[in-house]
CSV table of C-alpha atoms in Angstrom, one decimal:
chain,number,residue,atom,x,y,z
A,1,UNK,CA,100.1,117.7,116.8
A,2,UNK,CA,103.2,118.2,114.7
A,3,UNK,CA,105.3,116.4,117.2
A,4,UNK,CA,102.9,113.5,117.2
A,5,UNK,CA,103.0,113.2,113.4
A,6,UNK,CA,106.8,113.4,113.5
A,7,UNK,CA,107.0,110.7,116.1
A,8,UNK,CA,104.7,108.5,114.0
A,9,UNK,CA,106.7,108.9,110.9
A,10,UNK,CA,109.9,108.3,112.8
A,11,UNK,CA,108.6,105.1,114.2
A,12,UNK,CA,107.9,103.7,110.8
A,13,UNK,CA,111.1,105.0,109.2
A,14,UNK,CA,113.4,103.7,111.9
A,15,UNK,CA,112.4,100.1,111.8
A,16,UNK,CA,111.0,99.7,108.3
A,17,UNK,CA,112.9,99.5,105.0
A,18,UNK,CA,112.9,102.7,103.0
A,19,UNK,CA,109.6,102.6,101.1
A,20,UNK,CA,109.7,105.8,99.1
A,21,UNK,CA,113.3,107.0,99.0
A,22,UNK,CA,114.3,104.1,96.8
A,23,UNK,CA,111.4,104.2,94.5
A,24,UNK,CA,113.2,106.2,91.8
A,25,UNK,CA,116.1,103.8,91.8
A,26,UNK,CA,114.1,100.6,91.8
A,27,UNK,CA,112.9,100.8,88.2
A,28,UNK,CA,116.4,101.4,86.6
A,29,UNK,CA,117.8,98.6,88.7
A,30,UNK,CA,114.9,96.4,87.6
A,31,UNK,CA,115.5,97.2,83.9
A,32,UNK,CA,119.3,96.5,84.4
A,33,UNK,CA,118.5,93.1,85.9
A,34,UNK,CA,116.2,92.2,83.1
A,35,UNK,CA,118.8,93.2,80.6
A,36,UNK,CA,121.3,91.0,82.4
A,37,UNK,CA,118.8,88.1,82.3
A,38,UNK,CA,118.6,88.6,78.5
A,39,UNK,CA,122.4,88.6,78.2
A,40,UNK,CA,122.6,85.3,80.2
A,41,UNK,CA,119.8,83.7,78.1
A,42,UNK,CA,121.7,84.7,75.0
A,43,UNK,CA,124.8,83.2,76.5
A,44,UNK,CA,122.9,79.9,77.0
A,45,UNK,CA,121.9,79.9,73.3
A,46,UNK,CA,125.4,80.7,72.2
A,47,UNK,CA,126.9,77.9,74.3
A,48,UNK,CA,124.4,75.4,73.0
A,49,UNK,CA,125.1,76.3,69.4
A,50,UNK,CA,128.9,76.7,69.6
A,51,UNK,CA,129.6,74.1,72.3
A,52,UNK,CA,132.3,74.1,74.9
A,53,UNK,CA,134.8,71.2,75.1
A,54,UNK,CA,136.0,69.5,78.2
A,55,UNK,CA,134.6,68.0,81.4
A,56,UNK,CA,134.8,68.4,85.1
A,57,UNK,CA,134.7,65.1,87.1
A,58,UNK,CA,132.9,63.5,84.3
A,59,UNK,CA,130.4,66.3,83.7
A,60,UNK,CA,130.5,68.2,80.5
A,61,UNK,CA,131.6,71.8,80.9
A,62,UNK,CA,129.0,73.0,78.4
A,63,UNK,CA,126.3,71.4,80.5
A,64,UNK,CA,127.6,73.2,83.6
A,65,UNK,CA,127.9,76.5,81.8
A,66,UNK,CA,124.3,76.3,80.5
A,67,UNK,CA,122.9,75.5,83.9
A,68,UNK,CA,124.9,78.3,85.6
A,69,UNK,CA,123.8,80.8,83.0
A,70,UNK,CA,120.2,79.6,83.1
A,71,UNK,CA,120.1,80.0,86.9
A,72,UNK,CA,121.7,83.4,86.7
A,73,UNK,CA,119.1,84.4,84.1
A,74,UNK,CA,116.2,83.2,86.3
A,75,UNK,CA,117.7,85.2,89.3
A,76,UNK,CA,118.1,88.4,87.3
A,77,UNK,CA,114.6,88.1,85.7
A,78,UNK,CA,112.9,87.4,89.0
A,79,UNK,CA,114.7,90.3,90.8
A,80,UNK,CA,114.1,92.7,87.8
A,81,UNK,CA,110.4,92.0,87.7
A,82,UNK,CA,110.1,92.4,91.5
A,83,UNK,CA,111.9,95.8,91.4
A,84,UNK,CA,109.9,97.1,88.5
A,85,UNK,CA,106.4,96.1,89.8
A,86,UNK,CA,107.3,97.4,93.3
A,87,UNK,CA,108.3,100.7,91.8
A,88,UNK,CA,105.1,101.0,89.8
A,89,UNK,CA,103.0,100.2,92.9
A,90,UNK,CA,105.0,102.6,95.1
A,91,UNK,CA,104.5,105.5,92.6
A,92,UNK,CA,100.7,104.9,92.5
A,93,UNK,CA,100.2,104.4,96.2
A,94,UNK,CA,100.9,107.2,98.7
A,95,UNK,CA,100.0,105.2,101.8
A,96,UNK,CA,103.2,103.9,103.5
A,97,UNK,CA,101.3,101.1,105.2
A,98,UNK,CA,100.1,99.7,101.9
A,99,UNK,CA,103.5,100.0,100.4
A,100,UNK,CA,105.0,98.1,103.3
A,101,UNK,CA,102.4,95.3,102.9
A,102,UNK,CA,102.8,95.2,99.2
A,103,UNK,CA,106.6,94.8,99.5
A,104,UNK,CA,106.2,91.7,101.7
A,105,UNK,CA,103.6,90.2,99.2
A,106,UNK,CA,105.9,90.9,96.2
A,107,UNK,CA,108.8,89.3,98.1
A,108,UNK,CA,106.8,86.2,98.9
A,109,UNK,CA,105.3,85.8,95.4
A,110,UNK,CA,108.5,86.4,93.4
A,111,UNK,CA,110.6,84.4,95.9
A,112,UNK,CA,108.4,81.4,95.5
A,113,UNK,CA,108.2,81.8,91.7
A,114,UNK,CA,112.0,82.2,91.4
A,115,UNK,CA,112.7,79.2,93.6
A,116,UNK,CA,110.3,77.0,91.5
A,117,UNK,CA,111.9,78.3,88.3
A,118,UNK,CA,115.4,77.6,89.6
A,119,UNK,CA,114.5,74.1,90.7
A,120,UNK,CA,112.9,73.5,87.3
A,121,UNK,CA,116.0,74.6,85.5
A,122,UNK,CA,118.2,72.3,87.6
A,123,UNK,CA,116.0,69.2,87.4
A,124,UNK,CA,114.3,69.7,84.0
A,125,UNK,CA,111.4,67.7,85.5
A,126,UNK,CA,108.6,70.1,86.0
A,127,UNK,CA,105.8,67.5,86.7
A,128,UNK,CA,108.1,65.5,89.0
A,129,UNK,CA,109.1,68.7,90.7
A,130,UNK,CA,105.6,69.7,91.5
A,131,UNK,CA,104.9,66.2,92.8
A,132,UNK,CA,108.1,66.3,95.0
A,133,UNK,CA,107.2,69.7,96.3
A,134,UNK,CA,103.8,68.3,97.5
A,135,UNK,CA,105.5,65.5,99.4
A,136,UNK,CA,108.2,67.8,100.8
A,137,UNK,CA,105.5,70.4,101.8
A,138,UNK,CA,103.6,67.7,103.6
A,139,UNK,CA,106.7,66.7,105.6
A,140,UNK,CA,107.6,70.4,106.3
A,141,UNK,CA,104.1,71.0,107.7
A,142,UNK,CA,104.9,68.6,110.6
A,143,UNK,CA,108.6,69.7,111.0
A,144,UNK,CA,108.0,73.4,111.0
A,145,UNK,CA,104.7,73.9,112.6
A,146,UNK,CA,105.5,77.1,114.5
A,147,UNK,CA,106.9,79.0,111.5
A,148,UNK,CA,104.0,77.8,109.4
A,149,UNK,CA,101.5,79.1,112.0
A,150,UNK,CA,103.4,82.4,112.0
A,151,UNK,CA,103.1,82.5,108.2
A,152,UNK,CA,99.4,81.8,108.4
A,153,UNK,CA,99.1,84.6,111.1
A,154,UNK,CA,100.8,86.9,108.6
A,155,UNK,CA,98.2,86.1,106.0
A,156,UNK,CA,95.5,86.7,108.5
A,157,UNK,CA,97.0,90.1,109.4
A,158,UNK,CA,97.1,91.0,105.7
A,159,UNK,CA,93.5,90.0,105.1
A,160,UNK,CA,91.6,90.9,108.3
A,161,UNK,CA,93.8,93.8,109.3
A,162,UNK,CA,93.7,93.5,113.1
A,163,UNK,CA,96.6,95.9,113.0
A,164,UNK,CA,99.1,97.4,110.5
A,165,UNK,CA,102.3,99.4,110.5
A,166,UNK,CA,101.9,102.6,112.5
A,167,UNK,CA,99.1,101.3,114.8
A,168,UNK,CA,99.4,101.3,118.6
A,169,UNK,CA,98.4,97.8,119.9
A,170,UNK,CA,98.5,95.6,123.0
A,171,UNK,CA,99.1,91.9,122.3
A,172,UNK,CA,99.3,89.6,125.3
A,173,UNK,CA,101.5,91.4,127.8
A,174,UNK,CA,103.2,93.6,125.2
A,175,UNK,CA,102.1,97.1,124.2
A,176,UNK,CA,103.7,99.4,121.6
A,177,UNK,CA,103.6,100.9,118.1
A,178,UNK,CA,103.8,98.5,115.2
A,179,UNK,CA,106.9,99.3,113.2
A,180,UNK,CA,107.3,96.2,111.0
A,181,UNK,CA,105.2,93.2,110.0
A,182,UNK,CA,107.3,90.5,108.3
A,183,UNK,CA,106.4,87.0,107.2
A,184,UNK,CA,107.0,85.5,110.6
A,185,UNK,CA,107.2,88.2,113.2
A,186,UNK,CA,105.8,91.6,114.2
A,187,UNK,CA,108.1,94.2,115.7
A,188,UNK,CA,106.8,96.7,118.2
A,189,UNK,CA,108.4,99.8,119.7
A,190,UNK,CA,107.5,99.3,123.3
A,191,UNK,CA,105.2,101.6,125.3
A,192,UNK,CA,105.2,101.5,129.1
A,193,UNK,CA,106.8,98.1,130.0
A,194,UNK,CA,108.7,97.9,133.2
A,195,UNK,CA,111.0,100.9,132.5
A,196,UNK,CA,108.5,103.8,132.0
A,197,UNK,CA,104.8,104.5,132.5
A,198,UNK,CA,102.2,106.9,131.3
A,199,UNK,CA,102.1,105.5,127.8
A,200,UNK,CA,105.6,106.7,127.0
A,201,UNK,CA,108.1,104.9,124.7
A,202,UNK,CA,110.8,102.9,126.6
A,203,UNK,CA,113.2,102.7,123.6
A,204,UNK,CA,113.1,98.9,123.5
A,205,UNK,CA,111.7,96.8,120.7
A,206,UNK,CA,109.5,93.7,121.1
A,207,UNK,CA,109.4,90.9,118.6
A,208,UNK,CA,106.3,88.7,118.6
A,209,UNK,CA,105.6,85.7,116.3
A,210,UNK,CA,102.6,86.4,114.0
A,211,UNK,CA,101.0,83.2,115.3
A,212,UNK,CA,99.9,85.1,118.4
A,213,UNK,CA,97.1,86.8,116.5
A,214,UNK,CA,95.5,83.4,116.1
A,215,UNK,CA,95.3,82.6,119.8
A,216,UNK,CA,95.5,85.9,121.7
A,217,UNK,CA,93.5,89.1,122.1
A,218,UNK,CA,94.7,92.0,120.0
A,219,UNK,CA,93.8,95.5,121.2
A,220,UNK,CA,94.2,98.2,118.6
A,221,UNK,CA,94.2,101.8,119.9
A,222,UNK,CA,94.6,103.6,116.6
A,223,UNK,CA,92.7,101.6,114.0
A,224,UNK,CA,92.4,103.5,110.7
A,225,UNK,CA,88.6,103.9,110.8
A,226,UNK,CA,88.6,105.5,114.3
A,227,UNK,CA,92.0,106.2,115.8
A,228,UNK,CA,90.7,107.5,119.2
A,229,UNK,CA,90.0,106.1,122.6
A,230,UNK,CA,88.2,107.3,125.7
A,231,UNK,CA,90.3,108.3,128.7
A,232,UNK,CA,89.5,109.1,132.3
A,233,UNK,CA,91.0,111.6,134.6
A,234,UNK,CA,90.4,111.3,138.4
A,235,UNK,CA,90.3,114.1,141.0
A,236,UNK,CA,89.7,113.3,144.7
A,237,UNK,CA,87.8,115.9,146.8
A,238,UNK,CA,86.5,116.0,150.3
A,239,UNK,CA,82.9,115.5,151.2
A,240,UNK,CA,82.6,119.2,152.1
A,241,UNK,CA,82.9,120.1,148.4
A,242,UNK,CA,80.1,121.6,146.5
A,243,UNK,CA,79.6,118.6,144.2
A,244,UNK,CA,77.5,120.4,141.6
A,245,UNK,CA,79.9,123.2,141.3
A,246,UNK,CA,82.9,120.8,141.0
A,247,UNK,CA,81.4,118.6,138.4
A,248,UNK,CA,80.2,121.6,136.3
A,249,UNK,CA,83.7,123.2,136.6
A,250,UNK,CA,85.4,120.0,135.4
A,251,UNK,CA,83.0,119.7,132.4
A,252,UNK,CA,83.4,123.3,131.5
A,253,UNK,CA,87.2,123.2,131.6
A,254,UNK,CA,87.3,120.0,129.5
A,255,UNK,CA,84.8,121.3,127.1
A,256,UNK,CA,86.7,124.5,126.5
A,257,UNK,CA,89.9,122.6,125.9
A,258,UNK,CA,88.7,119.8,123.6
A,259,UNK,CA,84.9,119.8,123.4
A,260,UNK,CA,84.5,120.9,119.7
A,261,UNK,CA,87.3,118.5,118.6
A,262,UNK,CA,85.7,115.7,120.5
A,263,UNK,CA,82.2,116.4,119.1
A,264,UNK,CA,83.6,116.1,115.5
A,265,UNK,CA,85.3,112.8,116.3
A,266,UNK,CA,82.2,111.4,117.9
A,267,UNK,CA,80.4,112.1,114.6
A,268,UNK,CA,82.7,109.7,112.9
A,269,UNK,CA,82.2,107.1,115.7
A,270,UNK,CA,78.4,107.3,115.3
A,271,UNK,CA,78.7,106.7,111.6
A,272,UNK,CA,80.6,103.5,112.3
A,273,UNK,CA,78.1,102.6,115.0
A,274,UNK,CA,75.2,103.0,112.6
A,275,UNK,CA,76.7,100.3,110.4
A,276,UNK,CA,76.4,97.7,113.2
A,277,UNK,CA,73.4,96.3,115.1
A,278,UNK,CA,74.7,97.7,118.3
A,279,UNK,CA,72.5,100.4,120.0
A,280,UNK,CA,74.7,102.6,122.2
A,281,UNK,CA,74.2,106.1,123.5
A,282,UNK,CA,77.5,108.1,123.0
A,283,UNK,CA,78.0,111.5,124.6
A,284,UNK,CA,79.7,114.0,122.3
A,285,UNK,CA,81.0,116.2,125.1
A,286,UNK,CA,83.1,115.4,128.2
A,287,UNK,CA,81.2,113.9,131.1
A,288,UNK,CA,81.9,113.5,134.8
A,289,UNK,CA,81.1,110.5,136.9
A,290,UNK,CA,81.1,110.5,140.7
A,291,UNK,CA,82.4,107.6,142.8
A,292,UNK,CA,82.0,107.5,146.5
A,293,UNK,CA,84.9,106.3,148.8
A,294,UNK,CA,85.3,106.1,152.5
A,295,UNK,CA,87.3,109.3,153.1
A,296,UNK,CA,86.7,111.2,149.9
A,297,UNK,CA,84.7,111.5,146.7
A,298,UNK,CA,86.3,110.8,143.3
A,299,UNK,CA,85.3,112.8,140.2
A,300,UNK,CA,86.1,110.9,137.0
A,301,UNK,CA,86.2,113.1,133.9
A,302,UNK,CA,85.6,111.0,130.7
A,303,UNK,CA,86.7,112.4,127.4
A,304,UNK,CA,88.0,111.3,123.9
A,305,UNK,CA,91.6,111.7,122.9
A,306,UNK,CA,94.2,110.2,120.5
A,307,UNK,CA,96.3,107.5,122.2
A,308,UNK,CA,99.6,109.2,121.4
A,309,UNK,CA,98.3,112.5,122.9
A,310,UNK,CA,96.6,110.9,125.9
A,311,UNK,CA,99.2,111.8,128.6
A,312,UNK,CA,99.7,115.3,127.2
A,313,UNK,CA,96.0,116.0,127.2
A,314,UNK,CA,95.6,114.6,130.7
A,315,UNK,CA,98.4,116.8,132.1
A,316,UNK,CA,96.9,119.9,130.6
A,317,UNK,CA,93.4,119.0,131.9
A,318,UNK,CA,94.9,118.4,135.4
A,319,UNK,CA,96.6,121.8,135.3
A,320,UNK,CA,93.5,123.6,134.2
A,321,UNK,CA,91.1,121.8,136.6
A,322,UNK,CA,93.2,122.2,139.7
A,323,UNK,CA,93.8,125.9,138.8
A,324,UNK,CA,90.0,126.4,138.6
A,325,UNK,CA,89.4,124.6,141.9
A,326,UNK,CA,92.1,126.6,143.7
A,327,UNK,CA,90.3,129.8,142.7
A,328,UNK,CA,87.3,128.7,144.9
A,329,UNK,CA,88.8,127.2,148.1
A,330,UNK,CA,85.5,127.8,149.8
A,331,UNK,CA,83.6,125.5,147.4
A,332,UNK,CA,86.1,122.8,146.7
A,333,UNK,CA,87.9,121.0,149.5
A,334,UNK,CA,90.6,118.4,149.2
A,335,UNK,CA,91.0,115.4,151.5
A,336,UNK,CA,93.5,115.9,154.3
A,337,UNK,CA,96.7,113.8,154.0
A,338,UNK,CA,96.0,111.6,157.0
A,339,UNK,CA,92.9,110.2,155.4
A,340,UNK,CA,94.4,109.4,152.0
């Protein structure tokens, strides 16, 4: 379990900006930025009172200096407020996922506010600016449809939470761990793919536009409310096998290995199930299903496991089940190779 937790943290830290390490630095930097904004604003007042002689290509130097200092003040003020509020939120929130989402929201909000303020300083026509932005926004809607859809997809992800940073998901033909959700794209650390199998990382990253959540199926394997899935393990035996003995052996082995842990998790699942109108019978212990084939019988062990431990659990169950079967060769027979 320690390895799993380390892997999960490593996934988030490798591809996401530092969320906690810079928290202590953010607030001093924010205060310094606000102080710089005050200095620039004071410079604007000083230039307006004292005046600066001269012109550049017919434009008064005093006018240019005032505009430059005003824009610099807006930039410092916006950045300072962003850093201070982000630092306050980070210190009050321990969840890295929420800090990641808040950082994107703060960036978007202060970015838009800073841009509007800068345009207002340059044009000095606030009403006309808002009207122009409406016209420009209408035109941009047609010119940048795909980025706009991705931004809408990002808003949908923030509100509905089909997935968040740290979740293991499958979107269209891609499967992996979510390591970053930006305004336009979602970045996955690929699982499986065409390089490896057995739900193992391939080392590659996948970038998907956020708009895919509006038109594609999203499978979340580790959602926060219930981060577990059911797995199946198949063992093929010959028809000469004692079926009752084999099924009971598989159930016993699986129950000894993960039965109590599975029962505790099923309790959480039943609580979620009670909140819905769905009526479903859920077994809280491992079960075995029997499937008949032409040359053998297949026993399918069904159990609950964490997606990131799925292959490890399956390997251990295989080892224990086969060892138990081999202790009773007179009761468990395996199909001969020519029939498989």
